[in-house]
Short mmCIF file of C-alpha atoms in Angstrom, two decimals:
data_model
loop_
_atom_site.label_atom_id
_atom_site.label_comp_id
_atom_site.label_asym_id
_atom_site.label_seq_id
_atom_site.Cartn_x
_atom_site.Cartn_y
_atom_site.Cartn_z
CA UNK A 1 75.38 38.40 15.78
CA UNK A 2 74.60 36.63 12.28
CA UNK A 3 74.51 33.66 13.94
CA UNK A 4 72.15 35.34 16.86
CA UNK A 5 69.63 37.06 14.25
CA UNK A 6 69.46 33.51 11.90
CA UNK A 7 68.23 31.61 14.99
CA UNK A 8 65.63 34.51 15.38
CA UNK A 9 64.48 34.40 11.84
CA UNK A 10 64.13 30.47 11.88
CA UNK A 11 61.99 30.60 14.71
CA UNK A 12 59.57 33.25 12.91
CA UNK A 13 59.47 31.18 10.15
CA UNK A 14 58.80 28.53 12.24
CA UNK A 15 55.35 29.93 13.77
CA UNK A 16 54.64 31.18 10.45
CA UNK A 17 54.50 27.36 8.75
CA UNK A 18 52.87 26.18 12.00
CA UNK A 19 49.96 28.52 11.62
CA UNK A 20 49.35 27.91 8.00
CA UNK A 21 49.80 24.45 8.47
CA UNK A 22 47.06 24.69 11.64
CA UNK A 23 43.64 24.55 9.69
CA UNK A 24 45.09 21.46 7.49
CA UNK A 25 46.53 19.32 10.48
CA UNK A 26 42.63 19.99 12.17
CA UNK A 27 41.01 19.25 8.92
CA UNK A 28 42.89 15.96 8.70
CA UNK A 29 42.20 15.52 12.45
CA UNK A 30 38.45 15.37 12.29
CA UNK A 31 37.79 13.67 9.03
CA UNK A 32 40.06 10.75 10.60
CA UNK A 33 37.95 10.92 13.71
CA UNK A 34 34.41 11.17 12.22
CA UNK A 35 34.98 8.19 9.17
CA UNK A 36 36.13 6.06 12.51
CA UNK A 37 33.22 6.82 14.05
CA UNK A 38 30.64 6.62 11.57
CA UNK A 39 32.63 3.82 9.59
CA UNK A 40 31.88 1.95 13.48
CA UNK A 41 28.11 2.66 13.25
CA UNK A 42 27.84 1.34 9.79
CA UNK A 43 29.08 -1.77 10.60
CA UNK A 44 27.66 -2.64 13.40
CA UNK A 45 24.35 -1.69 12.05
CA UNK A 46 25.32 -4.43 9.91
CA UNK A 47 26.39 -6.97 12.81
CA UNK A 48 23.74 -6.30 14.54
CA UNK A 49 20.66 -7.19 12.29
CA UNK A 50 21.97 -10.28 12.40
CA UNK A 51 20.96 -11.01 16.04
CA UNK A 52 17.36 -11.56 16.52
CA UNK A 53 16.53 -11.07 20.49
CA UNK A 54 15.67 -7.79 21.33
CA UNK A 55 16.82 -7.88 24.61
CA UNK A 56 20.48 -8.72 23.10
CA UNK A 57 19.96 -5.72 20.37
CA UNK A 58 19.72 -3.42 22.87
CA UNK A 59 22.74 -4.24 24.92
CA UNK A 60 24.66 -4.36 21.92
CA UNK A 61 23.34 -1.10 21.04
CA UNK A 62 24.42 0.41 24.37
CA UNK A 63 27.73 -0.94 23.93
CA UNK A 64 28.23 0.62 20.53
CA UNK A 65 27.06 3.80 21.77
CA UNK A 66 29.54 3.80 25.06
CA UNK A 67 32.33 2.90 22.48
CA UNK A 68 31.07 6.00 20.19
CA UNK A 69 31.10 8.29 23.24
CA UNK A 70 34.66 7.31 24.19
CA UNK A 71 35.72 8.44 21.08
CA UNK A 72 33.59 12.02 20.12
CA UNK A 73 34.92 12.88 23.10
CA UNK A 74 38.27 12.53 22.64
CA UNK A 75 37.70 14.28 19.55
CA UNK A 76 36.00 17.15 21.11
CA UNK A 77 37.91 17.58 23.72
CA UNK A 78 41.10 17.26 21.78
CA UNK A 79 40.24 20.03 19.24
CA UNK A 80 38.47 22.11 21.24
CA UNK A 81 36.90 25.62 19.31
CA UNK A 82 33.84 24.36 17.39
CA UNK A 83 33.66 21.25 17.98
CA UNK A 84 33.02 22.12 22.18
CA UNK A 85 30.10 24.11 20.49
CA UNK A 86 29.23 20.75 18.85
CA UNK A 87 29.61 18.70 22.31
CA UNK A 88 26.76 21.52 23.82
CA UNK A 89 24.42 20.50 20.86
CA UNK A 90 24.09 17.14 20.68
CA UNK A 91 24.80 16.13 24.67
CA UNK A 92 20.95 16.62 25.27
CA UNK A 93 18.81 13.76 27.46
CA UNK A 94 16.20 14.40 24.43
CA UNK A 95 18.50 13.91 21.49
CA UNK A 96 21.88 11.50 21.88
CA UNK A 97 22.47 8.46 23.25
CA UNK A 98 22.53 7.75 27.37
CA UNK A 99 26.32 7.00 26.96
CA UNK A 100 26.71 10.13 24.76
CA UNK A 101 25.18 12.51 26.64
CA UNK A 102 26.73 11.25 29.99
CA UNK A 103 30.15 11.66 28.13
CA UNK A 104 29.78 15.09 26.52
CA UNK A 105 27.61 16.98 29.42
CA UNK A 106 31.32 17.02 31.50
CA UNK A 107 32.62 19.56 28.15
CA UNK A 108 30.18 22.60 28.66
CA UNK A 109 31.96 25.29 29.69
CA UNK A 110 35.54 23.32 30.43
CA UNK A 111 36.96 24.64 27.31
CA UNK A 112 40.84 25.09 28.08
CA UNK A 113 41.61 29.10 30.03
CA UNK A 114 44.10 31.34 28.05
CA UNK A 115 47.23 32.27 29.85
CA UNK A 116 46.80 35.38 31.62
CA UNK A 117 49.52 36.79 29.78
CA UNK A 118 47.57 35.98 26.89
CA UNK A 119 44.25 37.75 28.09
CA UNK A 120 46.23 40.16 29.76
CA UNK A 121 47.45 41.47 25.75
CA UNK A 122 44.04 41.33 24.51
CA UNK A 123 42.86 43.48 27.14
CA UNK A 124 45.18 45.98 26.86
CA UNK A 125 45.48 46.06 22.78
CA UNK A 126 41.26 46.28 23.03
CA UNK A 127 40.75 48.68 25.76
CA UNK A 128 44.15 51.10 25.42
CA UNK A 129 45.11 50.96 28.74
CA UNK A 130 46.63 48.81 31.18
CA UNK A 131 45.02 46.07 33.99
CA UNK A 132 45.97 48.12 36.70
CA UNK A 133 45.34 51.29 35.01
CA UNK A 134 41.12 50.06 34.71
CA UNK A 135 41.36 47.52 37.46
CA UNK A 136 41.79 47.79 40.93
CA UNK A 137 41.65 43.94 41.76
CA UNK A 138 41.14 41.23 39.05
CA UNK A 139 41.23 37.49 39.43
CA UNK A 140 43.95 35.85 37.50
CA UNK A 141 41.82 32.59 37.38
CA UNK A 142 39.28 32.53 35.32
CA UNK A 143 35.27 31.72 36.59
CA UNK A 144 34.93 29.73 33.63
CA UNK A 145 36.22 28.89 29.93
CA UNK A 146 33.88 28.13 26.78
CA UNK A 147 34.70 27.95 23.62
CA UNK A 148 34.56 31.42 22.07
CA UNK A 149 35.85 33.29 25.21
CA UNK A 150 36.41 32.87 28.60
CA UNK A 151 35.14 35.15 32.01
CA UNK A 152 37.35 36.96 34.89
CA UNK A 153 36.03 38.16 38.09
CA UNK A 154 37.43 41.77 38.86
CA UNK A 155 36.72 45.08 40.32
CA UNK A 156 37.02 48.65 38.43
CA UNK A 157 38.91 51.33 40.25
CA UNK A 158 37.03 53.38 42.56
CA UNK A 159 34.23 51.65 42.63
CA UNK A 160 32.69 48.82 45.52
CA UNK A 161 30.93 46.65 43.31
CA UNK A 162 32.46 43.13 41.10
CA UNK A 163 32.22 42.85 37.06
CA UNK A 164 32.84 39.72 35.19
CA UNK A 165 35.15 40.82 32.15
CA UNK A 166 34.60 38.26 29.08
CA UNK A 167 38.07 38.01 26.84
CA UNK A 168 37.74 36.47 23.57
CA UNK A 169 39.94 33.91 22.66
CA UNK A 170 43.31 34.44 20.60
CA UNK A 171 42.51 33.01 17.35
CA UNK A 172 39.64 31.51 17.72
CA UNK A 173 37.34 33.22 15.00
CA UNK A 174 39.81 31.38 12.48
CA UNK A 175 39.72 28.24 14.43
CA UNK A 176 36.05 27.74 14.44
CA UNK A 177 35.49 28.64 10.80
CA UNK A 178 38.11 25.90 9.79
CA UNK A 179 36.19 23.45 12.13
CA UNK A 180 32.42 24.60 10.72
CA UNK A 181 33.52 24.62 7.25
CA UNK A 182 34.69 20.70 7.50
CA UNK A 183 31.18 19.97 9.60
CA UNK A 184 29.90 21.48 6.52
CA UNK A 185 31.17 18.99 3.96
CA UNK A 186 30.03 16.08 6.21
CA UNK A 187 26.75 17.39 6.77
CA UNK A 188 25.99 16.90 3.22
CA UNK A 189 27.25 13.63 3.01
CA UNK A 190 25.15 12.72 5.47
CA UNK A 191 21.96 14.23 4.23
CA UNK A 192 23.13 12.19 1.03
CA UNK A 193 23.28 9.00 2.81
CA UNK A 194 21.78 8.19 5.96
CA UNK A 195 19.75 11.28 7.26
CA UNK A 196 17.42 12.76 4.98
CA UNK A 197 17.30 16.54 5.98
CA UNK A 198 18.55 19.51 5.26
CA UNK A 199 21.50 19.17 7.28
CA UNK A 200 23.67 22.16 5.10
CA UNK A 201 21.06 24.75 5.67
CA UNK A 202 21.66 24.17 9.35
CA UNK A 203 25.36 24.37 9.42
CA UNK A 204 25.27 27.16 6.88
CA UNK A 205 22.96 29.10 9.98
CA UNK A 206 25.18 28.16 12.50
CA UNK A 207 28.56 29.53 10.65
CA UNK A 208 26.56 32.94 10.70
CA UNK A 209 25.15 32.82 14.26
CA UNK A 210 28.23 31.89 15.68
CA UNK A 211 30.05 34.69 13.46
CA UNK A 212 27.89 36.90 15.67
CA UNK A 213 29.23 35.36 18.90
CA UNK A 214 32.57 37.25 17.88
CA UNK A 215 31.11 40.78 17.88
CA UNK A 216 31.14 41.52 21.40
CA UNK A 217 29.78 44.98 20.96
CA UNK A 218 26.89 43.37 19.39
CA UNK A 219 26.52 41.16 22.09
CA UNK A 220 26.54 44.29 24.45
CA UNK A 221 24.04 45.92 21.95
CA UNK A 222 21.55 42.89 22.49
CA UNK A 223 21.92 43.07 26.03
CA UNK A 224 21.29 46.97 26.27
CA UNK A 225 18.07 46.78 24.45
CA UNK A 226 16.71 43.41 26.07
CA UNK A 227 17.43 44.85 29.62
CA UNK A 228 16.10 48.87 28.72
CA UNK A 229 12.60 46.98 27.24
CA UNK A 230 12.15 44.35 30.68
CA UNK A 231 12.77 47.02 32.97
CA UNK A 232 10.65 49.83 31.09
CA UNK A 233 7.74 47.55 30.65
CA UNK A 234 8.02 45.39 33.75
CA UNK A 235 6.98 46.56 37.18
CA UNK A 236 9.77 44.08 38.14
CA UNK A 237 11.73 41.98 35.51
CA UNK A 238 11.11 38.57 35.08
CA UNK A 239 14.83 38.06 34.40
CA UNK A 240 17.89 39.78 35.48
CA UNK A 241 19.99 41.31 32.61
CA UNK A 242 23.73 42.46 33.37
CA UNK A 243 24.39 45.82 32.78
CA UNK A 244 27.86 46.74 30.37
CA UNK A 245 30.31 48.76 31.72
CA UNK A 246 29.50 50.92 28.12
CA UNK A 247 33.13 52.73 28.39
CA UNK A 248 35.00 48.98 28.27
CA UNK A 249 33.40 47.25 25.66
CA UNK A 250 35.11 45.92 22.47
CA UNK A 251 34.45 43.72 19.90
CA UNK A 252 36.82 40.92 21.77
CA UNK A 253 36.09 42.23 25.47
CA UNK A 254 32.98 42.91 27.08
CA UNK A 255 32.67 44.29 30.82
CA UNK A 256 29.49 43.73 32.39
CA UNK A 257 27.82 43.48 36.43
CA UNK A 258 28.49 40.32 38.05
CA UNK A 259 25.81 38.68 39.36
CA UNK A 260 25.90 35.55 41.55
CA UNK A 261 24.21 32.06 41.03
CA UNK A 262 24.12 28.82 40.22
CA UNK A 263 24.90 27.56 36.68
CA UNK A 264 21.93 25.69 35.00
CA UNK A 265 23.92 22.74 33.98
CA UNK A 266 24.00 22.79 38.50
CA UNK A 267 20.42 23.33 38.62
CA UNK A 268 18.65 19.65 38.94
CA UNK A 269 21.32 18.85 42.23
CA UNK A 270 20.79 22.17 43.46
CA UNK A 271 16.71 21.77 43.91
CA UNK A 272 17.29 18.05 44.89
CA UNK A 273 19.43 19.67 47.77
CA UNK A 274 16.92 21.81 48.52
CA UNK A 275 13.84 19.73 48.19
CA UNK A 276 12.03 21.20 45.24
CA UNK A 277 10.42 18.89 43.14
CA UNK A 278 10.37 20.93 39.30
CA UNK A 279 7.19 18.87 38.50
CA UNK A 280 4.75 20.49 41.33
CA UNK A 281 4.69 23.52 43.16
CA UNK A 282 7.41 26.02 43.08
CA UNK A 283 6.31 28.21 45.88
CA UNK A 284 9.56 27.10 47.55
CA UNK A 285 11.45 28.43 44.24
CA UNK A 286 9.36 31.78 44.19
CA UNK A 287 12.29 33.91 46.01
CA UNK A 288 14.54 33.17 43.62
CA UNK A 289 15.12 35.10 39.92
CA UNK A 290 16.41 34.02 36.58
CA UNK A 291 19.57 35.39 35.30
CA UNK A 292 20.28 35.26 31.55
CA UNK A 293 24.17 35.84 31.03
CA UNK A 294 25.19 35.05 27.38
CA UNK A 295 23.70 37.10 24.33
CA UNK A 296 26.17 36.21 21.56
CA UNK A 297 23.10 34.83 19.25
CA UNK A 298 20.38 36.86 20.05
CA UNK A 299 18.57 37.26 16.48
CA UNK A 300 15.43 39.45 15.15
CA UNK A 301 12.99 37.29 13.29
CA UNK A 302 11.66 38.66 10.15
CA UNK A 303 7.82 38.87 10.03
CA UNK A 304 7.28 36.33 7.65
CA UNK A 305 9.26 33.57 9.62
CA UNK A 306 7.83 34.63 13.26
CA UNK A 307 4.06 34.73 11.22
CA UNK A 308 4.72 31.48 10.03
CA UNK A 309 6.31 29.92 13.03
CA UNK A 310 2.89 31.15 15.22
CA UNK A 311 1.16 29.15 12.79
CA UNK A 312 3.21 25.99 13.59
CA UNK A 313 2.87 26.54 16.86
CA UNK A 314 -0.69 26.45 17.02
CA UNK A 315 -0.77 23.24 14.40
CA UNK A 316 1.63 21.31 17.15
CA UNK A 317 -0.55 23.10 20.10
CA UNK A 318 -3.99 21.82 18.57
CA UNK A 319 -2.13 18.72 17.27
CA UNK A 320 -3.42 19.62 13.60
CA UNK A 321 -1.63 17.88 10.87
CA UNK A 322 -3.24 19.91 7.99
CA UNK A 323 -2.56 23.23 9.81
CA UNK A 324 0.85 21.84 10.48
CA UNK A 325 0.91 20.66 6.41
CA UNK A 326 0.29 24.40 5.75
CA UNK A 327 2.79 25.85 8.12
CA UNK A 328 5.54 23.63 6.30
CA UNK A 329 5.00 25.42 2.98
CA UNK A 330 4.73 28.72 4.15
CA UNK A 331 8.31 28.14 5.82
CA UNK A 332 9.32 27.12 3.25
CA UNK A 333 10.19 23.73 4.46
CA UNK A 334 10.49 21.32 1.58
CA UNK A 335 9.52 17.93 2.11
CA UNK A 336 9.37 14.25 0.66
CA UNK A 337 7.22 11.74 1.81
CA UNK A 338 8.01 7.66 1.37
CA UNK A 339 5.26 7.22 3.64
CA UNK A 340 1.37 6.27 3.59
CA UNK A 341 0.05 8.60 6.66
CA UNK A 342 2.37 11.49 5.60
CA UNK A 343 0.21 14.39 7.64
CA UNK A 344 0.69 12.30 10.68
CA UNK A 345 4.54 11.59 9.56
CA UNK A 346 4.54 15.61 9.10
CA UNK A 347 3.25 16.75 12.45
CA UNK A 348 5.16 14.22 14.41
CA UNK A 349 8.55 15.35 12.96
CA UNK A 350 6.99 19.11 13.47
CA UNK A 351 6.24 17.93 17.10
CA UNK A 352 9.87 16.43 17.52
CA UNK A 353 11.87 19.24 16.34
CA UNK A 354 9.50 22.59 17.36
CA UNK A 355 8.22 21.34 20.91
CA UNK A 356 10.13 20.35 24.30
CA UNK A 357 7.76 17.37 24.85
CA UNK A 358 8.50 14.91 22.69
CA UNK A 359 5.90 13.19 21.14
CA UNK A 360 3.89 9.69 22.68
CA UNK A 361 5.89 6.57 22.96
CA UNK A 362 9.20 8.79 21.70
CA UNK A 363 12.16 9.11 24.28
CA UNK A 364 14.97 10.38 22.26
CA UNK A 365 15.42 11.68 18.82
CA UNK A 366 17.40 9.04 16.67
CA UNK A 367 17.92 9.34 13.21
CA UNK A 368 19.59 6.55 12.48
CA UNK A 369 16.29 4.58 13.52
CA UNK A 370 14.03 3.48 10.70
CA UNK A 371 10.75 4.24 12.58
CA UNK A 372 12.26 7.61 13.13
CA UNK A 373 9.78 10.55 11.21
CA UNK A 374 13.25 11.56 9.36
CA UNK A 375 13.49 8.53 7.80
CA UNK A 376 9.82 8.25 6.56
CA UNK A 377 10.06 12.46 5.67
CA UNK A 378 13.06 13.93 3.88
CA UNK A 379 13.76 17.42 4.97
CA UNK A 380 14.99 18.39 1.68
CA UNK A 381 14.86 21.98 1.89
CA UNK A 382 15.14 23.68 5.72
CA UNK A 383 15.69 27.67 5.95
CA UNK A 384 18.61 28.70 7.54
CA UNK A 385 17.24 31.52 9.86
CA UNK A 386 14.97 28.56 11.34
CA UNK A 387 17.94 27.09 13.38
CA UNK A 388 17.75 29.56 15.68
CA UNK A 389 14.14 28.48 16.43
CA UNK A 390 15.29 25.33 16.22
CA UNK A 391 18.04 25.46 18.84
CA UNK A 392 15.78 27.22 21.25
CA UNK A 393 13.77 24.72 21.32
CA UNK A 394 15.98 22.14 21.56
CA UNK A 395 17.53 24.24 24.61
CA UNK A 396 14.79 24.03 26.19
CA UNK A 397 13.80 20.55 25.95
CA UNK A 398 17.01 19.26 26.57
CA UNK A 399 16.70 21.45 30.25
CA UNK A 400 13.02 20.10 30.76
CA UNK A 401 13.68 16.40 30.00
CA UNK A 402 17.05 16.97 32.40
CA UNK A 403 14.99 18.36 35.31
CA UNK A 404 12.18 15.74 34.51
CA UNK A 405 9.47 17.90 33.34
CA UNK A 406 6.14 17.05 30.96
CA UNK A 407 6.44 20.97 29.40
CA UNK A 408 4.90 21.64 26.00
CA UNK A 409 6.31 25.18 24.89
CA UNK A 410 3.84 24.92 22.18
CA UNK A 411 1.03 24.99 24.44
CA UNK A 412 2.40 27.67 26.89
CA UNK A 413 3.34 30.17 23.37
CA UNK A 414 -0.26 29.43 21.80
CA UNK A 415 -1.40 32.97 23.81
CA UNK A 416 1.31 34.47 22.19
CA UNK A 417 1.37 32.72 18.73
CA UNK A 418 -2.44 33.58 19.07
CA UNK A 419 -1.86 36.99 19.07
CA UNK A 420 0.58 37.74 16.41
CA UNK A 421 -1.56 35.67 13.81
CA UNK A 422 -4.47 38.43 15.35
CA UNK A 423 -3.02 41.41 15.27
CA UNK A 424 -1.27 40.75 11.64
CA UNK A 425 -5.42 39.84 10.40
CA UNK A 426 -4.28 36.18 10.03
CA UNK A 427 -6.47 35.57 12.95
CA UNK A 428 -10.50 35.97 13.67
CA UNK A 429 -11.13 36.77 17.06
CA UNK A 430 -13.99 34.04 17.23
CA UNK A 431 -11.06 31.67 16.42
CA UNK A 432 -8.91 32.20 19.16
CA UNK A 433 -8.69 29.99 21.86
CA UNK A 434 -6.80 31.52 24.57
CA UNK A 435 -8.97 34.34 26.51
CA UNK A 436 -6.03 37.30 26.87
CA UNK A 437 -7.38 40.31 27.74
CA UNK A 438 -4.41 42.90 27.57
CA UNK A 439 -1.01 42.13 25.76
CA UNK A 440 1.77 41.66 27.97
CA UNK A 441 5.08 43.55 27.47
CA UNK A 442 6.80 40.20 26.84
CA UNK A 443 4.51 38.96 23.62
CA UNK A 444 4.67 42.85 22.22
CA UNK A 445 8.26 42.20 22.29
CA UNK A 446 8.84 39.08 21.17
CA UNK A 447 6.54 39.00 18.54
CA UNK A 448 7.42 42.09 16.80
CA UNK A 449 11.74 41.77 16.72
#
């Protein structure tokens, strides 16, 4: 028996050292991983100034950038939590590389599925009862696995209709704070070195927005209010909003209607396959509805930011670099100029990071470039809550440049950034551009959470 209960206590012990020891063999992971991959840039940046045909910098440039892809990859995909959050961000037609973005695109949403046996505790520890006690049928295979959680198709007792139950993770909130806290400390080495903006800020706003992606009953909160406003003030909603199961909603589970489509990432092939061209008419596209799933980061904007934002909006709308000068400051975006034609330099980079078309003769955003508006501006000082603007926007363009369409969100929000600067007196009526006679639902809503 002494020999029985020693084994027993090893083992614990075991588990115990391997999950203190987890964060530091991660830690030691990536900073391995990213000085091999950035050592690999620096050098060949090196190399390659050497060569003086363009033609031959380019393929060389391509070939770096394959051999860079090969290996964030591998990274991502080997540590998984975070850094799958990380693969979402920068895999974008508008912002990496060709080779990175044909790499990382195949990691949305192929995070590795918890056992059932593992989402099968969770359930039961968050909801007090058992899987067959709440469900009458539920799929064993998940529909899909991200990073934070992943989603089961299954059917409550007594009643006809599916729900998709979301399960967090175990152990992931730990996970990802280890992995945000290291992007952290090499986001300000590289606003130290090579890219000259606020990078710190921006991780320091995405260690809080992604904190919220672990509240599921704020997530069900979000969805509650979003869905109770589109269907009060809609005569039929633009978008379709799952309902929560109220009664079976935790902070790690969430059960909410299922509703059946096709994932966005799947959205270019599927209107190839069915002949509709994004860029013209969508008549053929009319019958069918927008679905908006995930509201782990849905934020309020205070009034100052959304006030000032409407501002920049209209700058990059009327392509006005003073306005756009102004709208800087009242951000409180602090910048440095090395630069001659720094209102020009100013509304560019405001074009490039707040609009989804990117600006003339620019087909990707690369800092690393020395005609790049980074380069010629330092973003010394970037507020945090402005990430989530900024990753909107970036969401956006990275969809439109995917699907192959010219779209301006500046331009289509001027009505709207037109009449918040109005209605707060920032705004003379003779001054406004757009011609709106009554305000919609949607702009009384966005514009005042």
């Amino acid at each position: 028996m002494n020999g029985i209960a020693s084994r027993f206590d090893f083992k614990d012990i075991q588990e115990k050292v391997s999950l203190h020891l987890r964060p530091w063999h991660r830690s030691f992971q990536f900073w391995v991983r990213a000085a091999d991959i950035y050592t690999g840039y620096k050098v060949f940046q090196v190399r390659v100034s050497f060569v003086k045909d363009v033609q031959k910098q380019h393929a060389m440039w391509e070939r770096q950038h394959e051999l860079a892809a090969d290996k964030i990859y591998a990274m991502c995909s080997d540590l998984g939590g975070f850094f799958l959050k990380v693969a979402q961000i920068i895999g974008k037609p508008d912002l990496a590389p060709a080779a990175w973005v044909k790499k990382l695109v195949t990691l949305c949403d192929q995070a590795p599925a918890t056992p059932f046996d593992g989402v099968q505790r969770v359930l039961e520890k968050e909801l007090g009862q058992s899987i067959s006690g709440i469900f009458e049928k539920f799929d064993v295979n998940p529909l899909g696995s991200a990073s934070i959680a992943q989603v089961h198709r299954a059917r409550l007792r007594g009643d006809k209709n599916d729900v998709v139950v979301k399960v967090q993770h175990p152990g992931i909130q730990e996970l990802m704070m280890t992995d945000i806290r290291n992007l952290q400390a090499f986001a300000l080495y590289m606003q130290k070195t090579d890219i000259k903006f606020d990078l710190y800020s921006v991780t320091k706003e995405m260690e809080t927005q992604i904190g919220y992606e672990f509240d599921f009953l704020r997530e069900a909160n979000a969805m509650e209010r979003i869905h109770r406003f589109l269907y009060e003030n809609n005569r039929k909603s633009p978008v379709l909003v799952p309902r929560v199961v109220q009664n079976l909603a935790s902070r790690r589970v969430l059960v909410m209607e299922y509703i059946d489509g096709i994932p966005i990432l799947k959205l270019g092939d599927e209107m190839a396959k069915r002949g509709i061209n994004p860029g013209g008419k969508m008549a053929a596209a009319a019958k069918h509805q927008v679905a908006l799933l995930d509201y782990g980061q849905v934020k309020d904007l205070p009034d100052q930011l959304r006030l000032g934002y409407a501002n920049l909006v209209l700058a990059i709308a009327d392509n006005d670099p003073v306005k756009a000068m102004e709208s800087y400051r009242e951000l409180g975006i602090g910048t440095v100029s090395n630069c001659g034609n720094e209102q020009q330099e100013l509304l560019r980079l405001a074009q490039t990071m707040f609009d989804t078309k990117l600006p003339p003769g620019v087909a990707m955003l690369q800092p690393f470039s020395e005609d790049s508006s980074i380069k010629k501006i330092a973003v010394e000082s970037f507020p945090e809550e402005l990430f989530s603007i900024l990753r909107t926007v970036h969401l956006l363009r990275g969809l439109s440049v995917g699907l192959g369409i010219n779209f301006s969100c500046a331009e289509q929000w001027r009505p709207i950034a037109e009449e918040a600067l109005y209605n707060a007196g920032r705004l003379k009526g003779a001054n406004r551009k757009s011609r709106v006679r009554k305000p919609s639902s949607f702009r009384r809503f966005f514009w005042r959470n």
